[in-house]
mmCIF file of C-alpha atoms in Angstrom:
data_model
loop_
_atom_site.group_PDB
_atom_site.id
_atom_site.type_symbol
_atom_site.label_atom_id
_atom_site.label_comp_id
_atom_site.label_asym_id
_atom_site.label_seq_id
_atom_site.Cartn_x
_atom_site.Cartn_y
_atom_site.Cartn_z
ATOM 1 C CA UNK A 1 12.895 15.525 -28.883
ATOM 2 C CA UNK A 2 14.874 12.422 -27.267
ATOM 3 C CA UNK A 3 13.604 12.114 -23.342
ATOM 4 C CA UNK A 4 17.833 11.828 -22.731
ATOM 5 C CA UNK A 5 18.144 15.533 -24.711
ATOM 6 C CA UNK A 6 15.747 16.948 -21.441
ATOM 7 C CA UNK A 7 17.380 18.774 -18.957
ATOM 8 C CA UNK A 8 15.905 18.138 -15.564
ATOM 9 C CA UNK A 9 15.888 19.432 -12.696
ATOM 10 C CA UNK A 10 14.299 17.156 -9.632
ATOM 11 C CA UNK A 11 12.515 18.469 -6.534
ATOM 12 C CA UNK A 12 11.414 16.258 -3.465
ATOM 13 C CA UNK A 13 12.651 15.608 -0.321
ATOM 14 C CA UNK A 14 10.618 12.193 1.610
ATOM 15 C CA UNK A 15 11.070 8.344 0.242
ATOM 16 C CA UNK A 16 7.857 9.565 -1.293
ATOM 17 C CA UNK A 17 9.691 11.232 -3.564
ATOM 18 C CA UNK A 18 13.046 8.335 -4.503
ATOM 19 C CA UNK A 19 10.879 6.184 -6.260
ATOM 20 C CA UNK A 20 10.445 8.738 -9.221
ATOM 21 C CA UNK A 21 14.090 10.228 -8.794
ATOM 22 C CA UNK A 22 14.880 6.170 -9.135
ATOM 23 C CA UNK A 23 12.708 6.169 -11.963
ATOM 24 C CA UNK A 24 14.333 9.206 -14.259
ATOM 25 C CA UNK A 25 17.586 7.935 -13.189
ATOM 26 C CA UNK A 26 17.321 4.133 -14.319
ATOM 27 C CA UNK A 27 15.335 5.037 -17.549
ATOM 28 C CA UNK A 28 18.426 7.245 -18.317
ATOM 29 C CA UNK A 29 16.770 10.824 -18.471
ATOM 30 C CA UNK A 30 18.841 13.557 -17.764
ATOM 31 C CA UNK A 31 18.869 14.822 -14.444
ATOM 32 C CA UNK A 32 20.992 18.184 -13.987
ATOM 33 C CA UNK A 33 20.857 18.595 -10.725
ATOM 34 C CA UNK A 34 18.379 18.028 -7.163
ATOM 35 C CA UNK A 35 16.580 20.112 -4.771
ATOM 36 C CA UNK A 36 15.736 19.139 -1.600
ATOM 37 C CA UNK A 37 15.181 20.381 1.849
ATOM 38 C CA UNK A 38 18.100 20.928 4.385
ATOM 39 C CA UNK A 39 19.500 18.172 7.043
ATOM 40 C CA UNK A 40 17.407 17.802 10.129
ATOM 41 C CA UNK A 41 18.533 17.764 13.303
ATOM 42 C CA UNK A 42 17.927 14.401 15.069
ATOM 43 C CA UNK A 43 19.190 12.788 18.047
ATOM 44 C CA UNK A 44 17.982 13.703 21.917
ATOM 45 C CA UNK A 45 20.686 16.834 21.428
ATOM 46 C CA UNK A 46 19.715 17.387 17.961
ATOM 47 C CA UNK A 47 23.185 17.166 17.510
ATOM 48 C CA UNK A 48 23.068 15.099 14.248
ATOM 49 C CA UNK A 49 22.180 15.861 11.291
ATOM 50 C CA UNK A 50 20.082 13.545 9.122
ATOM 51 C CA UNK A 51 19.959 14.424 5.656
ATOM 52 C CA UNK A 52 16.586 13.489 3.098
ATOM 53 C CA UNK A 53 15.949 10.272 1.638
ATOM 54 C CA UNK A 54 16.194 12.322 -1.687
ATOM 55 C CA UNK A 55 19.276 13.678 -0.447
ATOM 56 C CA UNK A 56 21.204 10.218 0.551
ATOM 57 C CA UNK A 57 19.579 8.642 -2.961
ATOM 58 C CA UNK A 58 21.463 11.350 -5.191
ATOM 59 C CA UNK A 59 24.244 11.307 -3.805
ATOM 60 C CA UNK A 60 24.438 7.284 -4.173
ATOM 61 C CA UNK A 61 24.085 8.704 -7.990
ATOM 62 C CA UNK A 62 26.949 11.561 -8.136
ATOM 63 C CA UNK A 63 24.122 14.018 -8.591
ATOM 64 C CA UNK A 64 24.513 17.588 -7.631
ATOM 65 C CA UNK A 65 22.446 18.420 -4.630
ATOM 66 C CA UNK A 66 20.766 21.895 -3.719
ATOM 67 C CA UNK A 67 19.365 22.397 -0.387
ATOM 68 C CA UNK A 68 18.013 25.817 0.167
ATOM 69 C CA UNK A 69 16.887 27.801 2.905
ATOM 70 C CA UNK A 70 15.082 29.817 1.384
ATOM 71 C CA UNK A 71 13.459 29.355 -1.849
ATOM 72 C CA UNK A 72 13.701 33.216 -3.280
ATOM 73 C CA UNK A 73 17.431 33.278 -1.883
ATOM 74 C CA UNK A 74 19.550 35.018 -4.416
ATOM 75 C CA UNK A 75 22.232 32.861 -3.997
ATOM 76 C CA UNK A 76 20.252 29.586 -5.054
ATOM 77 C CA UNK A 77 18.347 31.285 -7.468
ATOM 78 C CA UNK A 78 21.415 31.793 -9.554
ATOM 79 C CA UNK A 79 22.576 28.698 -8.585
ATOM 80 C CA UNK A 80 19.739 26.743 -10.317
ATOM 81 C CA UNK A 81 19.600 28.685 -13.255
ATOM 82 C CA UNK A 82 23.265 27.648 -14.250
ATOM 83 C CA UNK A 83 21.795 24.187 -14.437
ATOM 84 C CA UNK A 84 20.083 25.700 -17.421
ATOM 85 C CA UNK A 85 16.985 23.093 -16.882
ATOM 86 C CA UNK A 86 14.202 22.485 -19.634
ATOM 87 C CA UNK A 87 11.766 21.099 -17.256
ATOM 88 C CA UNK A 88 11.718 20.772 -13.702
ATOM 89 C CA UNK A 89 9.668 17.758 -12.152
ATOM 90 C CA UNK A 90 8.507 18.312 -8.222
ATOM 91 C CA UNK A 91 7.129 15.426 -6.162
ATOM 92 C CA UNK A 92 6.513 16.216 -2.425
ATOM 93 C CA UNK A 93 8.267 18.804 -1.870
ATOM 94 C CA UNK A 94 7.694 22.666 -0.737
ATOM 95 C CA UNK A 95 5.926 25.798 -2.370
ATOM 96 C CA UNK A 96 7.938 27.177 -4.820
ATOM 97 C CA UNK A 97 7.893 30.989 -5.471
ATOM 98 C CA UNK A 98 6.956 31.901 -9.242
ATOM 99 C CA UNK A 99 11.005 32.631 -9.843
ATOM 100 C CA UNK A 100 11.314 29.102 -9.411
ATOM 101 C CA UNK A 101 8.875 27.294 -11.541
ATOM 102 C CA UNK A 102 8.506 29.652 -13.926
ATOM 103 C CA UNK A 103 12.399 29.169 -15.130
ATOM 104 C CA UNK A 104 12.252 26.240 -17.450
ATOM 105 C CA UNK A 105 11.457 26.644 -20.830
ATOM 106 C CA UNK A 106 9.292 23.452 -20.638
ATOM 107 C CA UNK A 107 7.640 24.856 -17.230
ATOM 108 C CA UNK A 108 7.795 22.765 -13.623
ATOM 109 C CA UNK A 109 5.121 20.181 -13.310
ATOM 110 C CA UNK A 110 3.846 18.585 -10.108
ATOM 111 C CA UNK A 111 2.889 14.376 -8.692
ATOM 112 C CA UNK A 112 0.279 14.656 -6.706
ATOM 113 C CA UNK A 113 -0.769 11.928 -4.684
ATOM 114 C CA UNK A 114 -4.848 12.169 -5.603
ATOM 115 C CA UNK A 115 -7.172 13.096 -8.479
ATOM 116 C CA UNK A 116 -7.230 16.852 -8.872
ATOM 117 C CA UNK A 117 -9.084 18.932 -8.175
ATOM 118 C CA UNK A 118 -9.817 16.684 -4.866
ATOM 119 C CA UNK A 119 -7.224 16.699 -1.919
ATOM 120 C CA UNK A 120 -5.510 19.694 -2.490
ATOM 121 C CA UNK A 121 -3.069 19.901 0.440
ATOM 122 C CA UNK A 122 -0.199 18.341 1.920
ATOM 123 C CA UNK A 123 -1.829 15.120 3.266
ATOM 124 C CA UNK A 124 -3.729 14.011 0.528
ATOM 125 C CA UNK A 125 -3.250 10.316 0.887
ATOM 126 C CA UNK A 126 -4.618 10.653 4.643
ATOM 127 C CA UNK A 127 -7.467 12.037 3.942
ATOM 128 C CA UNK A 128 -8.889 9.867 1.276
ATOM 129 C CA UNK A 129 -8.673 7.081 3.494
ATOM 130 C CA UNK A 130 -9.959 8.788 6.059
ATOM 131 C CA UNK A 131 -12.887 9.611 4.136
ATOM 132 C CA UNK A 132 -13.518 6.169 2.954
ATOM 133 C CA UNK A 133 -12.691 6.722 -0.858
ATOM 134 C CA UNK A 134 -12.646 3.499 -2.847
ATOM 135 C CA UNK A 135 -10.785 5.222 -5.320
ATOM 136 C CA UNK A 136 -7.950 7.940 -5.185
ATOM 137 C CA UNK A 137 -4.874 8.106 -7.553
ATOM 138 C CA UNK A 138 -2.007 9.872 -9.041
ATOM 139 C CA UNK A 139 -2.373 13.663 -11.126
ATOM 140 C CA UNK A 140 0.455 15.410 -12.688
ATOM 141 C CA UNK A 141 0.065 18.988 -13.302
ATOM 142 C CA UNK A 142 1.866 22.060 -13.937
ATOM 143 C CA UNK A 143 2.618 24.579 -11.285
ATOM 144 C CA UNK A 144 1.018 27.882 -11.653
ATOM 145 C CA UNK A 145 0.507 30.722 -8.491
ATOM 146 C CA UNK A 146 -1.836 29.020 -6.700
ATOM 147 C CA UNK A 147 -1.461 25.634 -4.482
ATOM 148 C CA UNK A 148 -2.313 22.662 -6.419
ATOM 149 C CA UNK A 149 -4.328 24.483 -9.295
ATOM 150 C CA UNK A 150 -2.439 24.204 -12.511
ATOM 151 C CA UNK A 151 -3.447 22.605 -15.490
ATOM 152 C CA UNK A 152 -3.553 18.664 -15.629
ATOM 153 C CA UNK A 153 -1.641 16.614 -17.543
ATOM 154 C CA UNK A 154 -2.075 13.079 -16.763
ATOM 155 C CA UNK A 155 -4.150 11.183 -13.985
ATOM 156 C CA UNK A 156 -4.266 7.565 -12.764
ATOM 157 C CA UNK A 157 -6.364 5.848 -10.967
ATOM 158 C CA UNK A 158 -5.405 3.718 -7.591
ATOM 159 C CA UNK A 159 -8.388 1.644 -6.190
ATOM 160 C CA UNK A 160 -8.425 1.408 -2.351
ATOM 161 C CA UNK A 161 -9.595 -1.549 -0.446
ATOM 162 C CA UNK A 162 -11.741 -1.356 2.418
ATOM 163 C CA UNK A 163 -9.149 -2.994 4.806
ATOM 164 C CA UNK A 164 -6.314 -0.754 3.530
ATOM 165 C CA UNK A 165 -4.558 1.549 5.695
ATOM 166 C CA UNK A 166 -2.738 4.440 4.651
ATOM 167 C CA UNK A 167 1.115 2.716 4.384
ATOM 168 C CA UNK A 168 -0.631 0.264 1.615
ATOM 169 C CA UNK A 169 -2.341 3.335 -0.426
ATOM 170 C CA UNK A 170 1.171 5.681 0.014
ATOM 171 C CA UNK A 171 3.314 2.388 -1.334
ATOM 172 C CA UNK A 172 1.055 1.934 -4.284
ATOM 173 C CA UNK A 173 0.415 5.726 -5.197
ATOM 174 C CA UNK A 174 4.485 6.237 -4.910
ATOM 175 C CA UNK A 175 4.819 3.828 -7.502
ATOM 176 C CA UNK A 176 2.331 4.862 -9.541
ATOM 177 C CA UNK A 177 3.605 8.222 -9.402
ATOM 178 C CA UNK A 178 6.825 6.936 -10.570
ATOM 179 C CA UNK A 179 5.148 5.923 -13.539
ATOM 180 C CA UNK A 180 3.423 9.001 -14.287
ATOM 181 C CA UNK A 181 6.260 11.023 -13.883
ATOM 182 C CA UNK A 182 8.043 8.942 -16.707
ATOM 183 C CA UNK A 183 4.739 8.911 -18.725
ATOM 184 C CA UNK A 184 4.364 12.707 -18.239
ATOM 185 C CA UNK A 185 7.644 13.627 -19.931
ATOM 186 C CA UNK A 186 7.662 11.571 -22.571
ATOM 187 C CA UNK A 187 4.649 13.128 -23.494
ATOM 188 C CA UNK A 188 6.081 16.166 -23.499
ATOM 189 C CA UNK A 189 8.869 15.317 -25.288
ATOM 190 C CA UNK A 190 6.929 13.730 -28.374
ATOM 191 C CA UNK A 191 5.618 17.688 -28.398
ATOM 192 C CA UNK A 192 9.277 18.611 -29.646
ATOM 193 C CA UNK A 193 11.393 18.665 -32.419
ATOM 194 C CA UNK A 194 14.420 17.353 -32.018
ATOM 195 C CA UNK A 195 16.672 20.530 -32.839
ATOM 196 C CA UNK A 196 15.783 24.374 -33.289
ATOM 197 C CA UNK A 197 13.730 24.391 -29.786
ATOM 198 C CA UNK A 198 14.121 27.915 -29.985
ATOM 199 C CA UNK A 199 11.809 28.334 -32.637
ATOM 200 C CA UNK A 200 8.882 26.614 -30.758
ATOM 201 C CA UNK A 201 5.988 28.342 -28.801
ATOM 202 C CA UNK A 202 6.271 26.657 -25.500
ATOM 203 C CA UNK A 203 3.117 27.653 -23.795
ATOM 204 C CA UNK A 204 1.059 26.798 -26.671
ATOM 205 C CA UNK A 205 2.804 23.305 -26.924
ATOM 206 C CA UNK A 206 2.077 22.584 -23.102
ATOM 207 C CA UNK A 207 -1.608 24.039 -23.418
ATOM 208 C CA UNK A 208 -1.963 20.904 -26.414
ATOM 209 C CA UNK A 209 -1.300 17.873 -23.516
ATOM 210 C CA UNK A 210 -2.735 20.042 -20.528
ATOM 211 C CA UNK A 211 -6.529 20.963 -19.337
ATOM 212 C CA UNK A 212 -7.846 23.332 -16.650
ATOM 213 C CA UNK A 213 -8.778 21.593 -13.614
ATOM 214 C CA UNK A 214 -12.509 21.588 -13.862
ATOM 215 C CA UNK A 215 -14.424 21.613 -10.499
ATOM 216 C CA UNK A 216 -17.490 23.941 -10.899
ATOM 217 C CA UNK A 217 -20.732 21.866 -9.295
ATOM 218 C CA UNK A 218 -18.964 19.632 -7.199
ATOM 219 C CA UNK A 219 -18.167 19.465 -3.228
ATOM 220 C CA UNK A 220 -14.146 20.046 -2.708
ATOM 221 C CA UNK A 221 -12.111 17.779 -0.195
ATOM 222 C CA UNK A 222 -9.305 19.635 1.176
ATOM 223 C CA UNK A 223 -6.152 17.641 2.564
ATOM 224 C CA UNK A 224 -4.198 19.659 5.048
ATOM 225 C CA UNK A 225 -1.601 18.945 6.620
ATOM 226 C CA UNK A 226 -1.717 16.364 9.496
ATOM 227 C CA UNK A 227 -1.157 17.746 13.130
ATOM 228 C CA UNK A 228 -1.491 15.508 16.907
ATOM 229 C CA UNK A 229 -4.931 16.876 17.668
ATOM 230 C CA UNK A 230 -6.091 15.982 14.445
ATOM 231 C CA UNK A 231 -5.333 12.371 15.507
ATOM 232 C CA UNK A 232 -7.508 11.995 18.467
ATOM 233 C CA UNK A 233 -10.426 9.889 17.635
ATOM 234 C CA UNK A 234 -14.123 11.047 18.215
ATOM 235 C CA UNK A 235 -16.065 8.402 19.289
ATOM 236 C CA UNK A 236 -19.054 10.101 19.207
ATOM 237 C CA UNK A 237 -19.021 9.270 15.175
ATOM 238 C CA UNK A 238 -20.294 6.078 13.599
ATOM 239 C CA UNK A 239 -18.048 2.965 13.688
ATOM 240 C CA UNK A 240 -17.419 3.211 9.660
ATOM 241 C CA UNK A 241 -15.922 7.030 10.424
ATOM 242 C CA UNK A 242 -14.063 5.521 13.289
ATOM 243 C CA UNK A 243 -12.868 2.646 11.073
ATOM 244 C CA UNK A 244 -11.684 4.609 8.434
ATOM 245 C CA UNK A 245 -10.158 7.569 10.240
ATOM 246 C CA UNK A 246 -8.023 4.933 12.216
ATOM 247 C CA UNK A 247 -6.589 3.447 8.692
ATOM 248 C CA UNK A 248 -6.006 7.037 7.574
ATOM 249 C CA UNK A 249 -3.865 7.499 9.957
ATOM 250 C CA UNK A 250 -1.950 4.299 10.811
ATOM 251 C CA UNK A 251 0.820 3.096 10.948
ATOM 252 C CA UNK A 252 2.147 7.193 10.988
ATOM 253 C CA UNK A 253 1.286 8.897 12.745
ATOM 254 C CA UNK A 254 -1.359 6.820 14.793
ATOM 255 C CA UNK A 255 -4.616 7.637 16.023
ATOM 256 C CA UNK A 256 -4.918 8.132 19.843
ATOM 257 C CA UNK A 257 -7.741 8.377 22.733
ATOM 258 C CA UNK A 258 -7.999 9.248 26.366
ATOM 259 C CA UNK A 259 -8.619 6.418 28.283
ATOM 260 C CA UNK A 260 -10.119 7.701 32.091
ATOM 261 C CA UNK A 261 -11.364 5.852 34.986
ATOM 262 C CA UNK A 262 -15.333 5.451 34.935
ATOM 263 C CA UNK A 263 -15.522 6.472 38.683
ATOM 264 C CA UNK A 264 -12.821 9.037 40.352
ATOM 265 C CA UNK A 265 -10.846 6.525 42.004
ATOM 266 C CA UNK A 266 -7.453 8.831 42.026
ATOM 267 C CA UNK A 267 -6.223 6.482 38.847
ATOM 268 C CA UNK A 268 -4.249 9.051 36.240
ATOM 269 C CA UNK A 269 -5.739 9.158 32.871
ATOM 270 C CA UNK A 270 -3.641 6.650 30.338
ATOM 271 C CA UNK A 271 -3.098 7.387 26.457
ATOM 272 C CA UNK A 272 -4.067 4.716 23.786
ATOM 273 C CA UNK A 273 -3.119 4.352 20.337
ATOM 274 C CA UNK A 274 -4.931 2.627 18.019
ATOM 275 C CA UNK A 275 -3.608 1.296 15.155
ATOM 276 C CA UNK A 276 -5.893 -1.144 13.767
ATOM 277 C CA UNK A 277 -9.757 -1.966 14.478
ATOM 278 C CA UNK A 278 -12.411 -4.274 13.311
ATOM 279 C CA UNK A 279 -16.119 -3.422 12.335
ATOM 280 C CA UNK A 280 -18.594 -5.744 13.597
ATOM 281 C CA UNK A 281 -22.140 -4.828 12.737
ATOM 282 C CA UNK A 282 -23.324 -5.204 16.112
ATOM 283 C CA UNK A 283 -25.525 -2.405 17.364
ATOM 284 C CA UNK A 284 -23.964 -0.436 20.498
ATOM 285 C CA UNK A 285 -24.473 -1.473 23.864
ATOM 286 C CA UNK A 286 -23.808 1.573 25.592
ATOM 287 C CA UNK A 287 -22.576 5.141 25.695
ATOM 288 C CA UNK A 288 -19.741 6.494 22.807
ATOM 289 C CA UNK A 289 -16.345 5.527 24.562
ATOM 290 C CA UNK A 290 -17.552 3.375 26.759
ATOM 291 C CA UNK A 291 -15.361 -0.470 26.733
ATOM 292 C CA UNK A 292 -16.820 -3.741 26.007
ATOM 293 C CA UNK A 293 -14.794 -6.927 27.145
ATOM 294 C CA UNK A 294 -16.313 -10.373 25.440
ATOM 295 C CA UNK A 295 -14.307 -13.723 25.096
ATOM 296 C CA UNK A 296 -10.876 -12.190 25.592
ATOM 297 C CA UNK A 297 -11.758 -9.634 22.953
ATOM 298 C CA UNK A 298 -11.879 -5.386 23.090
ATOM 299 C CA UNK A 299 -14.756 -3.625 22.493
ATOM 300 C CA UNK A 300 -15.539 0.193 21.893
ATOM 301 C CA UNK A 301 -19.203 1.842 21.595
ATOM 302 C CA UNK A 302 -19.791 4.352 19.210
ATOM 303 C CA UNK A 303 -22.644 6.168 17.988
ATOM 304 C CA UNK A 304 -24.414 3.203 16.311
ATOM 305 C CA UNK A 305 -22.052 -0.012 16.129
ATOM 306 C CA UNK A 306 -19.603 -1.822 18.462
ATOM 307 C CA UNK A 307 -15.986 -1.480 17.073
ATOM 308 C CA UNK A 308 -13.667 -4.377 17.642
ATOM 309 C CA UNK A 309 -10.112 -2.596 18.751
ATOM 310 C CA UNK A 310 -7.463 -5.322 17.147
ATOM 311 C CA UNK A 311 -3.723 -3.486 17.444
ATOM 312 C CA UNK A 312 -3.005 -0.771 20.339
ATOM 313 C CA UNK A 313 -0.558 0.913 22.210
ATOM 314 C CA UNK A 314 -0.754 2.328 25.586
ATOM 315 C CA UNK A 315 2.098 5.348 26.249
ATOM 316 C CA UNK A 316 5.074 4.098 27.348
ATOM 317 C CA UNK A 317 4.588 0.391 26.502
ATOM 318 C CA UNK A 318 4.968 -1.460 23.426
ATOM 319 C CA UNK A 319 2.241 -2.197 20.704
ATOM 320 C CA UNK A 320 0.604 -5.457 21.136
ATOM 321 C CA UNK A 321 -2.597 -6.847 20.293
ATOM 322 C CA UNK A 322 -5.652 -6.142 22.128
ATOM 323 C CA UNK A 323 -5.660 -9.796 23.411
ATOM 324 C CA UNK A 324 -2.075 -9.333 24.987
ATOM 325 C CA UNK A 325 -3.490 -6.315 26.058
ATOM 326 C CA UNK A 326 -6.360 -7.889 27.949
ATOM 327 C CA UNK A 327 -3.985 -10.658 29.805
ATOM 328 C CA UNK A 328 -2.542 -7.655 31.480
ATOM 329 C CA UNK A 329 -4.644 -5.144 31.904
ATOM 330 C CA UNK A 330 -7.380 -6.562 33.960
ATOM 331 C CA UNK A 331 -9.736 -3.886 34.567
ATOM 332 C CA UNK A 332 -9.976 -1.964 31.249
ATOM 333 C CA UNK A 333 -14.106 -2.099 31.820
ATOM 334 C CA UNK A 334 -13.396 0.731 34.594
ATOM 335 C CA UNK A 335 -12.219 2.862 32.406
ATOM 336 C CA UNK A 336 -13.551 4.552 28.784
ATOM 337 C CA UNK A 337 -12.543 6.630 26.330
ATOM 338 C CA UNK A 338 -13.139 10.080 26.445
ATOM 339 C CA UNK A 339 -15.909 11.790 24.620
ATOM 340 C CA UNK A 340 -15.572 15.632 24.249
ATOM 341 C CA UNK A 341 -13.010 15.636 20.894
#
């Protein structure tokens, strides 16, 4: 069956999501029709409302845009069965109820941002830096009752560099998602015969390019979703955790710490944000938290190593470098970062 002969339907919402919209749309499949989440409010009145990068991008493209409430509402549910779709392709988007991927003929399938069965969950990307994988990548799968579950289809590998952060690893995985995606129907379109579809056993078709997730005799690593106290760092870790948690989570949302005075001199505890540290190899000089100042440069102690802090932010001010930092904030040694996360 031609790719253009497809009917799709396309669910996402973030910028996550454009580049494979962008992809289907330039490589001229057919897409019926989009789903995406409704407006936002933003603005200090939440009096404006800012639509989805999905949303503004199909719209650009005069496609029809669906934007649901509620998934199971009977009024949408009728809605996106007139688009009559043969396949229905979701990347980052929101749980859909059985009604909803079970409609297409062809079955919904999923981009996830990781190698099933690791990182189920909404922040997969995150956590694999945070964990200090060298390697994630992209898996397409198709959607069954359970979150992240369904059989695989295809999976790519994304190597991640030690220095990374998480902005490099979510660029590179979007477009390699992209590429699945397009990869991932094609495949299933070589499956068909160009006319009399009705004649065809679609389950057994999928089953042929699809496996079960296997994951019996290995250690799962969830992703969940990303909330502020998860961002407060724990310096009572090793300076590699530290390192890597801090690129996990940076630029967005940004790791923070308490910074309090060393002695009770009245001073109000300040917030920092780190965006960006250094590892140094150089055993700890004192207790977890605790500040090190050397040649105009920042210091932290952790449980074994000293970790160089390169790019902060204190709340309120602007994000500089820790050697702007230093020139005016004189007498960071009296204060340290708080221990009990």
């Amino acid at each position: 069956m031609k790719k253009e002969n497809i009917r799709i339907v396309f669910m996402g919402t973030p910028e996550f999501a454009v580049e494979s919209l962008k992809a289907l749309v330039e490589n001229g499949y057919n897409v019926v029709a989009v789903v995406t989440q409704p407006d936002k409010p933003v603005g200090r009145h939440q009096e404006k409302l800012q639509p989805s990068a999905v949303k503004q991008y199909a719209l650009e493209h005069n496609l029809p845009v669906l934007q649901p409430d509620k998934m199971k509402d009977a009024d949408f549910i009728e809605e996106l069965r007139s688009y009559k779709a043969d396949l229905q392709v979701v990347v980052a988007f929101r749980m859909l109820p059985e009604v909803v991927w079970g409609m297409p003929r062809l079955g919904t399938f999923n981009v996830h941002a990781a190698l099933l069965p690791q990182y189920r969950g909404a922040a997969p990307i995150n956590w694999a830096v945070i964990n200090g994988e060298t390697e994630t990548g992209v898996t397409t799968f198709f959607l069954d009752k359970d979150i992240d579950t369904g059989r695989i289809i295809l999976q790519k590998p994304f190597n991640v560099p030690d220095t990374a952060d998480v902005e490099y690893v979510y660029d590179g995985l979007m477009c390699l998602g992209a590429e699945t995606a397009l990869e991932t129907i094609n495949l299933i379109a070589s499956k068909l015969p160009e006319d009399n579809l009705d004649s065809i056993d679609f389950p057994s078709v999928l089953d042929e390019i699809s496996v079960p997730q296997a994951y019996e005799n290995i250690e799962l690593k969830a992703a969940p979703k990303i909330f502020k106290e998860t961002c407060e760092i724990n310096w009572n870790q090793s300076a590699k955790k530290v390192y890597d948690f801090v690129r996990g989570l940076s630029p967005y949302p940004g790791t923070w710490s308490i910074l309090r005075p060393v002695e009770d001199n009245g001073e109000k505890p300040l917030v920092m944000k780190v965006y960006k540290t250094a590892k140094t190899g150089s055993p700890s000089t004192g207790a977890p938290g605790s500040l090190v100042v050397e040649k105009n440069r920042l210091y932290v102690n952790t449980s074994d190593d000293l970790l160089e802090l390169l790019d902060i932010q204190l709340s309120g001010k602007k994000r500089m470098d820790a050697r702007s930092f230093l020139n005016g904030f004189k007498e960071i040694e009296k204060f340290r970062f708080r221990q009990n996360v």
